[in-house]
Short mmCIF file of N, CA and C and ligand atoms in Angstrom, two decimals:
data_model
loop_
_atom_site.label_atom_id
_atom_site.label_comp_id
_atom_site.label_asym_id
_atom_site.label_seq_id
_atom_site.Cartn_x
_atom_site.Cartn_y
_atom_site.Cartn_z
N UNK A 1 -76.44 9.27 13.86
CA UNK A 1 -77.83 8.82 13.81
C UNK A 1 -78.21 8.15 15.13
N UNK A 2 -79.08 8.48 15.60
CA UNK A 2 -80.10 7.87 17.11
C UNK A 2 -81.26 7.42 16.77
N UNK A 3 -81.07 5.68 17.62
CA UNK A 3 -82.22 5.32 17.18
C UNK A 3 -82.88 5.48 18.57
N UNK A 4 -84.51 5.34 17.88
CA UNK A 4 -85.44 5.61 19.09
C UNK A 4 -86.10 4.36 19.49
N UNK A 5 -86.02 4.17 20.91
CA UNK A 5 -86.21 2.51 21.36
C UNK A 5 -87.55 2.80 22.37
N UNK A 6 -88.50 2.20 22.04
CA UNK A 6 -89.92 2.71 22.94
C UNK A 6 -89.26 1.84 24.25
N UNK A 7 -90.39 2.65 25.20
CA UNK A 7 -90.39 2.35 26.82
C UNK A 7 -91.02 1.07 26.89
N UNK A 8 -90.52 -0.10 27.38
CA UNK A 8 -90.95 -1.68 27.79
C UNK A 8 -92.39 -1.57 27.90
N UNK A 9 -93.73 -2.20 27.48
CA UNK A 9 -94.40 -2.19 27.45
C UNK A 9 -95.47 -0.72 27.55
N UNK A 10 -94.92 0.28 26.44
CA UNK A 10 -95.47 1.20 26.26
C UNK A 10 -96.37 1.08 24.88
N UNK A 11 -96.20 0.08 24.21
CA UNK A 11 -97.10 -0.46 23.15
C UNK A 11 -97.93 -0.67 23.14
N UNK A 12 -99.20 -1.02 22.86
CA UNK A 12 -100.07 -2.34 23.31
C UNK A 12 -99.93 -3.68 22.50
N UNK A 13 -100.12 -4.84 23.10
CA UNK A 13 -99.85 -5.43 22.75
C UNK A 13 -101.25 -6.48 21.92
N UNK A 14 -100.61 -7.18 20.43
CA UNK A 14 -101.81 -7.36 20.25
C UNK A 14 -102.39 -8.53 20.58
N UNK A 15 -103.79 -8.70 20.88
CA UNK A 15 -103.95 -10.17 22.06
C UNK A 15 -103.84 -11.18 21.45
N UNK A 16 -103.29 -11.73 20.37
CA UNK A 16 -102.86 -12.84 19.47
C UNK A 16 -101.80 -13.26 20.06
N UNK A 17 -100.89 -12.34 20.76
CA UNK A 17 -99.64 -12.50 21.36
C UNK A 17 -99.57 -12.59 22.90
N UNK A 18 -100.93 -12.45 23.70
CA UNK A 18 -101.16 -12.48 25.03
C UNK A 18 -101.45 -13.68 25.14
N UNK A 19 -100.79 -14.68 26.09
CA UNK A 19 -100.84 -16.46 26.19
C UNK A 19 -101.87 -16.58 27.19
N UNK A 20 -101.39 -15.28 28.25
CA UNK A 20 -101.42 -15.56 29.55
C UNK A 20 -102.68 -14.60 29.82
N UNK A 21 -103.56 -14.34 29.39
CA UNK A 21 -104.84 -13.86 29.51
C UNK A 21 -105.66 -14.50 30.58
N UNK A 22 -105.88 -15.94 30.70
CA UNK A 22 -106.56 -16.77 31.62
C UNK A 22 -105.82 -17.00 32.74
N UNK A 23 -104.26 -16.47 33.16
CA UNK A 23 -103.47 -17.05 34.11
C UNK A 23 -103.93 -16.56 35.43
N UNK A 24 -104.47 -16.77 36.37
CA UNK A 24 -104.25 -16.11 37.79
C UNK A 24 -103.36 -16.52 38.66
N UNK A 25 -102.63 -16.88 38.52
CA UNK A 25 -102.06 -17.78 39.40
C UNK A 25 -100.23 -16.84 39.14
N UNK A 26 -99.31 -17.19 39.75
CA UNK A 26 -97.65 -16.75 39.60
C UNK A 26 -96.51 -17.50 39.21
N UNK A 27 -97.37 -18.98 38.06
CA UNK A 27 -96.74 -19.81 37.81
C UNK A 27 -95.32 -19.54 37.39
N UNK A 28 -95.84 -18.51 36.25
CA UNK A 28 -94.28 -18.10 35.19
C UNK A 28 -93.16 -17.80 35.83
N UNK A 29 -93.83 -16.36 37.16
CA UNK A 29 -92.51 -16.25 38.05
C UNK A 29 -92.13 -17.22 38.95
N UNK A 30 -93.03 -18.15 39.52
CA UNK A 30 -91.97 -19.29 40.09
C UNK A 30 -91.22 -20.41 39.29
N UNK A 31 -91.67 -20.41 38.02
CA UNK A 31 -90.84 -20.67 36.62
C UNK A 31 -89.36 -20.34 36.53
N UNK A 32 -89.74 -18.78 36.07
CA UNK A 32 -88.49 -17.89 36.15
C UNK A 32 -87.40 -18.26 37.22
N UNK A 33 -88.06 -18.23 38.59
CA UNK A 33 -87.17 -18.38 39.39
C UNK A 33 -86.63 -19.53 39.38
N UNK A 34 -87.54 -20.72 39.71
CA UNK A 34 -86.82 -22.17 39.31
C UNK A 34 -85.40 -22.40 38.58
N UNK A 35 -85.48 -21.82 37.14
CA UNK A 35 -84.68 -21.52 36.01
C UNK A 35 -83.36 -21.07 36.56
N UNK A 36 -83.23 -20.01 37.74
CA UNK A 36 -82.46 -19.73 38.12
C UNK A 36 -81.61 -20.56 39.37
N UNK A 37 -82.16 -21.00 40.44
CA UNK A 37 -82.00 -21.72 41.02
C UNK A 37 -81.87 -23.32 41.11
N UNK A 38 -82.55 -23.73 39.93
CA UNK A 38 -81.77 -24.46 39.56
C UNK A 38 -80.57 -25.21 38.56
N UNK A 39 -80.38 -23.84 38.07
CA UNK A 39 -78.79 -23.36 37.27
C UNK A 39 -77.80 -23.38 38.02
N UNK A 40 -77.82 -23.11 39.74
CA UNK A 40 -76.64 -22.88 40.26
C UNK A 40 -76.61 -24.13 41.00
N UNK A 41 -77.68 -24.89 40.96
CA UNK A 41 -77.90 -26.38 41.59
C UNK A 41 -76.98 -27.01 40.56
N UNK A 42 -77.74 -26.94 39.30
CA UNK A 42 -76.95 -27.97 38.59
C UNK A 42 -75.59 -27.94 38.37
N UNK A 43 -74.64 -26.50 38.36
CA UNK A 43 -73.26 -25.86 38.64
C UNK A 43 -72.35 -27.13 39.17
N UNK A 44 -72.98 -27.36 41.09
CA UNK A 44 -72.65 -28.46 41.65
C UNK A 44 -72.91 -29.70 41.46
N UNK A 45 -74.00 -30.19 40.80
CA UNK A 45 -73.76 -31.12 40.79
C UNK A 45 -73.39 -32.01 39.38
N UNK A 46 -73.10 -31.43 38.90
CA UNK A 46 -72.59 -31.39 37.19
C UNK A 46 -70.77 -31.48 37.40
N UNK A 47 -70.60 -30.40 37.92
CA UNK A 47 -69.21 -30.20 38.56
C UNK A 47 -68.50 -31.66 38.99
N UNK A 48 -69.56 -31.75 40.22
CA UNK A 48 -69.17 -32.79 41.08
C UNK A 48 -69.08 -34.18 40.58
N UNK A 49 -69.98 -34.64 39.66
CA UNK A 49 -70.24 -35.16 38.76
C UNK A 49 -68.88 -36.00 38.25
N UNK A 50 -68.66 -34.76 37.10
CA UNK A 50 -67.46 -34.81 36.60
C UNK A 50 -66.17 -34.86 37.16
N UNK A 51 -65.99 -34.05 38.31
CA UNK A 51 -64.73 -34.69 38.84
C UNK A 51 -64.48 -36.24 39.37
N UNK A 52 -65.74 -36.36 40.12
CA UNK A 52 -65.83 -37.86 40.63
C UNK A 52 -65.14 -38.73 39.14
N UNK A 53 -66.20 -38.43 38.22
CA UNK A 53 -66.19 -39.48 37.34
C UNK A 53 -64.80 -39.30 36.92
N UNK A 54 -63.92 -38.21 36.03
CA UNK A 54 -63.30 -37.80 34.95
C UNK A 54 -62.07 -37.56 36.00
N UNK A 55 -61.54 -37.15 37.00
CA UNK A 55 -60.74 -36.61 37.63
C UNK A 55 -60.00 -37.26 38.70
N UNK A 56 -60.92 -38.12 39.89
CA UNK A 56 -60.53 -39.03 40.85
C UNK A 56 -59.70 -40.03 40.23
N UNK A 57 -58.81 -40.37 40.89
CA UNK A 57 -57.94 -41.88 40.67
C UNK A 57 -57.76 -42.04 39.44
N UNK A 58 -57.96 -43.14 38.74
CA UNK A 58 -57.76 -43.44 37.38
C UNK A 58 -58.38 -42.43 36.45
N UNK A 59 -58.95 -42.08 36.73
CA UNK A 59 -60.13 -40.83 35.72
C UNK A 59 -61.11 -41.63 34.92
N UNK A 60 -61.03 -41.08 33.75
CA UNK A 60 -62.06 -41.87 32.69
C UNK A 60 -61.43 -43.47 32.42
N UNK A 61 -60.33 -43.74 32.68
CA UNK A 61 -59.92 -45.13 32.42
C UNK A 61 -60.44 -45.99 33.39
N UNK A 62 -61.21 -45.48 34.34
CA UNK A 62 -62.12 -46.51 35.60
C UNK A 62 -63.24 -46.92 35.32
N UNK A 63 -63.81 -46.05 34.43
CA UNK A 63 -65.03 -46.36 34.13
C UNK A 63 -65.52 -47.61 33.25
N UNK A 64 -66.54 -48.34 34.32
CA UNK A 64 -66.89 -49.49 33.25
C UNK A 64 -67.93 -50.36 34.34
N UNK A 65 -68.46 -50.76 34.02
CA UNK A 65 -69.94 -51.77 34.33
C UNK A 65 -69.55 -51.55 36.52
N UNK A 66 -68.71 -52.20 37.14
CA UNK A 66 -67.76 -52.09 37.93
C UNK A 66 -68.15 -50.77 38.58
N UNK A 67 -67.68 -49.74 37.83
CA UNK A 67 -67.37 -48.57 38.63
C UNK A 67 -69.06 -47.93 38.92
N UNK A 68 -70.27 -48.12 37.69
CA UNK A 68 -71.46 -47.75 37.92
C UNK A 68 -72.02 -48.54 39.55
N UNK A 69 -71.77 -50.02 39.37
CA UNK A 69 -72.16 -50.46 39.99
C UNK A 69 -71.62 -50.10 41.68
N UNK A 70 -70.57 -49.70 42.16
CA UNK A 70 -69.95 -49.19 43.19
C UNK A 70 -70.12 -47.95 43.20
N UNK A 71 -70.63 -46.99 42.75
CA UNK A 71 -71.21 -45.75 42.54
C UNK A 71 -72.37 -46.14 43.41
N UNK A 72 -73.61 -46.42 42.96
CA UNK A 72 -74.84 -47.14 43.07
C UNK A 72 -74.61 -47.69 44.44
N UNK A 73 -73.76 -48.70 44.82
CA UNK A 73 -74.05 -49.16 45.95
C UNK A 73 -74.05 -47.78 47.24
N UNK A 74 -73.58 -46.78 46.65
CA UNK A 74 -73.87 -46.27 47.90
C UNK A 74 -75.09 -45.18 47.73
N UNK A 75 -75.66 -44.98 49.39
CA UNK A 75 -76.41 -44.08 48.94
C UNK A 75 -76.37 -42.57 48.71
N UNK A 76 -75.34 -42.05 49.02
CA UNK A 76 -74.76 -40.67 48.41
C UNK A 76 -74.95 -40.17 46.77
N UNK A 77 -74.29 -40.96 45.86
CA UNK A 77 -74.46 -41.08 44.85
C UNK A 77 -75.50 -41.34 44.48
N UNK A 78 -76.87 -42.16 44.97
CA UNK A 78 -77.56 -42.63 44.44
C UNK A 78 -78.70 -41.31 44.54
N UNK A 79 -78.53 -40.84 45.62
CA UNK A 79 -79.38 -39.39 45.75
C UNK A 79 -78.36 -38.21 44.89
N UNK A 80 -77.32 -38.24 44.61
CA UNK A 80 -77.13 -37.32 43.44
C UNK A 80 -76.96 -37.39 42.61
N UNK A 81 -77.00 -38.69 41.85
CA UNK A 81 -77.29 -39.17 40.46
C UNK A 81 -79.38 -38.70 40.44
N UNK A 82 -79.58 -39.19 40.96
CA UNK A 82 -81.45 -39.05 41.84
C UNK A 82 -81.46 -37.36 40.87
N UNK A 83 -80.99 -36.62 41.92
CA UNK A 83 -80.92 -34.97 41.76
C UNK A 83 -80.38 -34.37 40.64
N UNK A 84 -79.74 -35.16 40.06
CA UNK A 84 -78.98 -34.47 38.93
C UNK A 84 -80.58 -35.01 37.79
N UNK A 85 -80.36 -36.07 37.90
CA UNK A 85 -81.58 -36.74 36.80
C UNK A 85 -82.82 -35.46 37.21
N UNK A 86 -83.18 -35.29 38.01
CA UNK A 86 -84.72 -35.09 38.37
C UNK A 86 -84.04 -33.08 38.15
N UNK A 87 -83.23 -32.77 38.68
CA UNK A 87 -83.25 -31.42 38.06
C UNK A 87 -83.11 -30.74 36.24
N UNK A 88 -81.67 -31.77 36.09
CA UNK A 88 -81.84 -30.93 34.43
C UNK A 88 -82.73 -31.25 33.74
N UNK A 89 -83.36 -32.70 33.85
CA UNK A 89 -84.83 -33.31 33.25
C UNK A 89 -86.26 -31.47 33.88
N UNK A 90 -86.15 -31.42 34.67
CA UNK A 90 -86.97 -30.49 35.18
C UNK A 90 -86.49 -28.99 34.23
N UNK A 91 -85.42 -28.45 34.61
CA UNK A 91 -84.63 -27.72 34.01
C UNK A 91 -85.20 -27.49 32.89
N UNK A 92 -84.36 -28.42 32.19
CA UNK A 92 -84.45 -28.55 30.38
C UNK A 92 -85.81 -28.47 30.00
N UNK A 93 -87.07 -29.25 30.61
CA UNK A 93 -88.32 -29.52 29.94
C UNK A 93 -88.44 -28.14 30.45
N UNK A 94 -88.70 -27.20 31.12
CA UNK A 94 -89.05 -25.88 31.81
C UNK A 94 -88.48 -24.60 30.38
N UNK A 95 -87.40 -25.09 30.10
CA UNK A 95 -86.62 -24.24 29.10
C UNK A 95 -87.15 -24.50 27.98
N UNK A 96 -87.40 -25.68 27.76
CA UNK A 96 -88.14 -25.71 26.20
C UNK A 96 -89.60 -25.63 26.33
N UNK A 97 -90.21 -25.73 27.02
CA UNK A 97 -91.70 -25.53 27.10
C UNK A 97 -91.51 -23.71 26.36
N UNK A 98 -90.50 -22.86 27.66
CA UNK A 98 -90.60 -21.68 27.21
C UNK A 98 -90.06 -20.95 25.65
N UNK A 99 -89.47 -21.75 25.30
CA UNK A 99 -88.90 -21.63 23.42
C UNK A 99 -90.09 -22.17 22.26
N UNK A 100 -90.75 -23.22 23.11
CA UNK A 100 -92.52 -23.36 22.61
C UNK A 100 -93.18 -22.30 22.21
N UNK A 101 -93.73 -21.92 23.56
CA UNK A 101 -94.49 -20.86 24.06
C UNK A 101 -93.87 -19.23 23.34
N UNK A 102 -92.47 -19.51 23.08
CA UNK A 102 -91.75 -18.23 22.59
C UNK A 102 -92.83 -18.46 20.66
N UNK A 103 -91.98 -19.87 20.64
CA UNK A 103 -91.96 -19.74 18.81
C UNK A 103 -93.44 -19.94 18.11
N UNK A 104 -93.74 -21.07 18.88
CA UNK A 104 -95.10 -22.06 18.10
C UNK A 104 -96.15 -20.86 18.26
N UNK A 105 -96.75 -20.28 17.55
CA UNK A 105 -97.74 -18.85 17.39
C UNK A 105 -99.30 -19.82 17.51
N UNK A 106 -99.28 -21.39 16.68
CA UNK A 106 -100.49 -21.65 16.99
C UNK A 106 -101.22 -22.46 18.33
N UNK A 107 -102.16 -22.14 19.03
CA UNK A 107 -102.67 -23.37 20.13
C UNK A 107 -102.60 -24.78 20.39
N UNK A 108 -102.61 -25.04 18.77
CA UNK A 108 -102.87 -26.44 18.64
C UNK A 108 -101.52 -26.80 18.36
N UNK A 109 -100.44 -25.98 17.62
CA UNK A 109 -99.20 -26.23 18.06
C UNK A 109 -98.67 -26.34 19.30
N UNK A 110 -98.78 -25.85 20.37
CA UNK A 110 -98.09 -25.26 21.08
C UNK A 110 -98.51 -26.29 22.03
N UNK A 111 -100.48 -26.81 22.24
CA UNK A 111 -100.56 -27.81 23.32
C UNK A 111 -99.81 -29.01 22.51
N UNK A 112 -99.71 -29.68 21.34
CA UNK A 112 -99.04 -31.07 20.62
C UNK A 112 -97.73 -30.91 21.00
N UNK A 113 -96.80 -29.73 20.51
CA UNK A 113 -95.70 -29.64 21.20
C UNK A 113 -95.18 -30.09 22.57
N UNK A 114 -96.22 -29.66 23.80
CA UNK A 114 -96.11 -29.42 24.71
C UNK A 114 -96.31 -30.87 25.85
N UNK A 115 -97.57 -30.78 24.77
CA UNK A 115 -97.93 -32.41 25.18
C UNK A 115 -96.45 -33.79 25.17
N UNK A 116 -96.36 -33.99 23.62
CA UNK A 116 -95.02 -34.84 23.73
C UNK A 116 -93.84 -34.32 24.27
N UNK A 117 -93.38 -33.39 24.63
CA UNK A 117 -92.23 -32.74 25.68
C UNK A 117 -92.77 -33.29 27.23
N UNK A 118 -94.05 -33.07 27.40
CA UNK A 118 -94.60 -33.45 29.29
C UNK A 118 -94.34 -35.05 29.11
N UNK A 119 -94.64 -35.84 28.02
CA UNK A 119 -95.02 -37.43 28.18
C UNK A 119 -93.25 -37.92 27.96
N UNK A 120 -92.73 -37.01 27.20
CA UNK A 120 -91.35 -37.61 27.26
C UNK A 120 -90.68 -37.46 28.37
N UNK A 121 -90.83 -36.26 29.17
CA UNK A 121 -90.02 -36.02 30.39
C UNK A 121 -90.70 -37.12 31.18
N UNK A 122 -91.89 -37.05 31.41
CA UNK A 122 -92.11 -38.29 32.61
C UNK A 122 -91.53 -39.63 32.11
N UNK A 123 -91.44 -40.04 30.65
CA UNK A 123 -91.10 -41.59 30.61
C UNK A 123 -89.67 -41.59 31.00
N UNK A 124 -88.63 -40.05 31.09
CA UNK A 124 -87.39 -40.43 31.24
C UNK A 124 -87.39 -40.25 32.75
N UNK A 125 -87.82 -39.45 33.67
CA UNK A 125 -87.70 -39.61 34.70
C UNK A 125 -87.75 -40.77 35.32
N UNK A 126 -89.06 -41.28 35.23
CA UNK A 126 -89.65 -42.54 35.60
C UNK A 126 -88.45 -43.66 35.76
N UNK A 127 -87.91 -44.06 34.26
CA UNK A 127 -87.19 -45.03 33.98
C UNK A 127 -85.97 -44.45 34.67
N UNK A 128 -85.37 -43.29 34.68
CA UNK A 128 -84.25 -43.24 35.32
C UNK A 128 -84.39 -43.40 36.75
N UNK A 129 -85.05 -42.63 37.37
CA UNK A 129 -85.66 -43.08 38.74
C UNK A 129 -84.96 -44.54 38.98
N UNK A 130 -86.31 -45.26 38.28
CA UNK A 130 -86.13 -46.78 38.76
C UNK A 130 -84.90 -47.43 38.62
N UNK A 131 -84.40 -47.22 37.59
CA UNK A 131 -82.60 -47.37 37.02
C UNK A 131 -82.17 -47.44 38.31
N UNK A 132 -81.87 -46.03 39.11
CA UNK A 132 -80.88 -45.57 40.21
C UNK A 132 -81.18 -47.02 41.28
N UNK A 133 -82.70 -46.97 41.38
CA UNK A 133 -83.01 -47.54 42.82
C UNK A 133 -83.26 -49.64 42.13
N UNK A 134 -83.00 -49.55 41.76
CA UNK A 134 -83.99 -51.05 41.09
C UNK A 134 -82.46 -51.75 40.11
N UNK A 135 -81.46 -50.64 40.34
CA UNK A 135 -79.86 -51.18 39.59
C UNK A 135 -79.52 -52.91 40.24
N UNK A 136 -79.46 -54.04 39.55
CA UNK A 136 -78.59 -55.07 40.38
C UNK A 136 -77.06 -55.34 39.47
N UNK A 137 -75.98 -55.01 40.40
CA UNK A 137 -75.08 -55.06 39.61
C UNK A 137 -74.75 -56.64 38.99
N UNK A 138 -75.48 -57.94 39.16
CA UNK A 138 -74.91 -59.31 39.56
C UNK A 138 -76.08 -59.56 38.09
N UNK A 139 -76.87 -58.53 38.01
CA UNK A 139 -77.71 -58.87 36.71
C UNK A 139 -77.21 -59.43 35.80
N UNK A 140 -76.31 -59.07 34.81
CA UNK A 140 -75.69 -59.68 33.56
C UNK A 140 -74.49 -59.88 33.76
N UNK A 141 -73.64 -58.35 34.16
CA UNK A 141 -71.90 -59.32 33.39
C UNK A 141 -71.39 -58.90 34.97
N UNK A 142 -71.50 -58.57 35.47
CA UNK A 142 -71.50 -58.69 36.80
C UNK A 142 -70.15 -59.00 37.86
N UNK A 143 -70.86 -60.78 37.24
CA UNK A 143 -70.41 -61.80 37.72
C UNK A 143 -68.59 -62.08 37.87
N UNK A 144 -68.32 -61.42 36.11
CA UNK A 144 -66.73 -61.27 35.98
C UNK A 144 -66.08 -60.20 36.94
N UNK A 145 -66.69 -59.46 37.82
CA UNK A 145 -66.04 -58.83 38.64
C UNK A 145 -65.89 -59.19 39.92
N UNK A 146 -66.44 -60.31 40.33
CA UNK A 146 -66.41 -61.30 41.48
C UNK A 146 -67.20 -60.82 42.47
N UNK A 147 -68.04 -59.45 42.88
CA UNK A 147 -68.78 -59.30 43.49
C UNK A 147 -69.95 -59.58 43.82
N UNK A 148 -70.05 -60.99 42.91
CA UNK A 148 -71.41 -61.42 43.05
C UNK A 148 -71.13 -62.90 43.39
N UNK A 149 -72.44 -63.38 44.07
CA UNK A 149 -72.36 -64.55 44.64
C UNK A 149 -72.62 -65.88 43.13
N UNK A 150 -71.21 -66.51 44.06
CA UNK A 150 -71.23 -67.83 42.90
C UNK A 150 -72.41 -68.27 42.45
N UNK A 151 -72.69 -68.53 40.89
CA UNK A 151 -73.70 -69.19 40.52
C UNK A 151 -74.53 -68.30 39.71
C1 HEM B 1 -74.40 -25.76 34.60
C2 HEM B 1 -75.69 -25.99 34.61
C3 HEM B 1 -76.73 -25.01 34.06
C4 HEM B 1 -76.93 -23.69 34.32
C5 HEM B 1 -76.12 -22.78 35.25
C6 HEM B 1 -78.09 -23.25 33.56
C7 HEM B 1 -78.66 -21.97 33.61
C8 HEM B 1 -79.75 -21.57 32.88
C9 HEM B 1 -80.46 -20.32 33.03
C10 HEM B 1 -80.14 -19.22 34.02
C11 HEM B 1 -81.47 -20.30 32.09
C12 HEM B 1 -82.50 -19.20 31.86
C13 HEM B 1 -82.09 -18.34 30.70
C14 HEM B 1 -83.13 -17.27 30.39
O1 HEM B 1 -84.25 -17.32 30.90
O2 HEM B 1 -82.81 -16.37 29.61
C15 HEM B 1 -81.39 -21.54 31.35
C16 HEM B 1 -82.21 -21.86 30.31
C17 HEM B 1 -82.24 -23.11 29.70
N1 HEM B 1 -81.52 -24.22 30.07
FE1 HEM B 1 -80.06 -24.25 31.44
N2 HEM B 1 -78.54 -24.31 32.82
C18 HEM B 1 -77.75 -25.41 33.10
C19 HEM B 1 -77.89 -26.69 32.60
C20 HEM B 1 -78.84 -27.09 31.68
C21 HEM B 1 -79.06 -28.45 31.25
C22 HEM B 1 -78.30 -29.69 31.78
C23 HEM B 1 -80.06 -28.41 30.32
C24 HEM B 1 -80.70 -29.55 29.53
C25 HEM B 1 -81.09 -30.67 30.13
C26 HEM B 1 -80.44 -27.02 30.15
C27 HEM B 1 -81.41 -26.56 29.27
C28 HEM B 1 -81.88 -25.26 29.22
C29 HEM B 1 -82.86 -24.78 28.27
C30 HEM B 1 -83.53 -25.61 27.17
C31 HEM B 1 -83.08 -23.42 28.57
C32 HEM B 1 -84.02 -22.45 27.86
C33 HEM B 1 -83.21 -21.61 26.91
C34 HEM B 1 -83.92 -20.35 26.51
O3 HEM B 1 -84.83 -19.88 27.23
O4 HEM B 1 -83.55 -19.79 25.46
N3 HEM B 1 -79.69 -26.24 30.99
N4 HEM B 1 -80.35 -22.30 31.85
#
């Protein structure tokens, strides 16, 4: 038995299912591409990530208030903690917008959806952002690691 598989957009399609009717613009494909490029971004720095953290010296037994804070002091880390935050946050909201846009069939679904996905990604960026740059390690417990000035 052979089944018969029509030619990619040899259908028509019905416009209930056309989103992109009003689009002029090449958003989706610089979407698309994004998606891709920054998959092999995140590769490295996910990777890198993890070895630093999980692999160097003590491994996971280093980790603790201490080790964030000496991370942080430098600025290497602080721009790829920066990049890692600001890509899979980008990434991820980009991927689910499009599983939206795949599932939610109604408008008013799809902008409510869409809406609390945009307001959540900015409140986590935001706050992580400031996290990276606005970190004082001498803030609370700090102090028990002696890197902070008496008092
Ligand atoms: C090793 C790092 C990663 C790589 C190489 C990667 C790669 C990709 C690629 C190529 C796609 C597009 C798939 C398609 O269009 O069919 C995708 C989709 C997606 N990614 Fe990632 N990704 C990575 C990390 C992440 C992270 C950290 C998140 C979450 C924050 C994430 C969330 C998503 C989501 C939600 C989708 C949409 C899934 C879909 O369309 O069905 N990814 N990823």
């Amino acid at each position: 038995m052979t089944a018969q598989i029509d030619a990619p957009r040899s259908q028509r399609i019905d416009p209930k299912y056309n989103r992109s009717r009003k689009s002029r613009t090449n958003f989706e494909m610089i979407a698309w591409l994004f998606m891709r490029i920054s998959g092999v971004i995140l590769i490295v720095l996910i990777f890198g990530h993890l070895f630093t953290n999980l692999l160097v010296g003590d491994g996971v037994h280093a980790i603790d208030w201490g080790f964030v804070a000496g991370k942080w002091a430098s600025p290497l880390w602080q721009i790829w903690d920066l990049a890692m935050l600001w890509f899979a946050m980008l990434h991820g909201t980009n991927g689910v917008r499009t599983i939206i846009n795949d599932y939610a069939e109604k408008d008013r679904t799809r902008f409510w959806l869409k809406g609390i996905l945009y307001i959540v990604t900015a409140f986590i960026i935001i706050l992580g952002t400031l996290v990276i740059f606005t970190f004082d390690p001498c803030m609370v417990t700090g102090k028990e690691y002696g890197f902070c000035p008496a008092g």
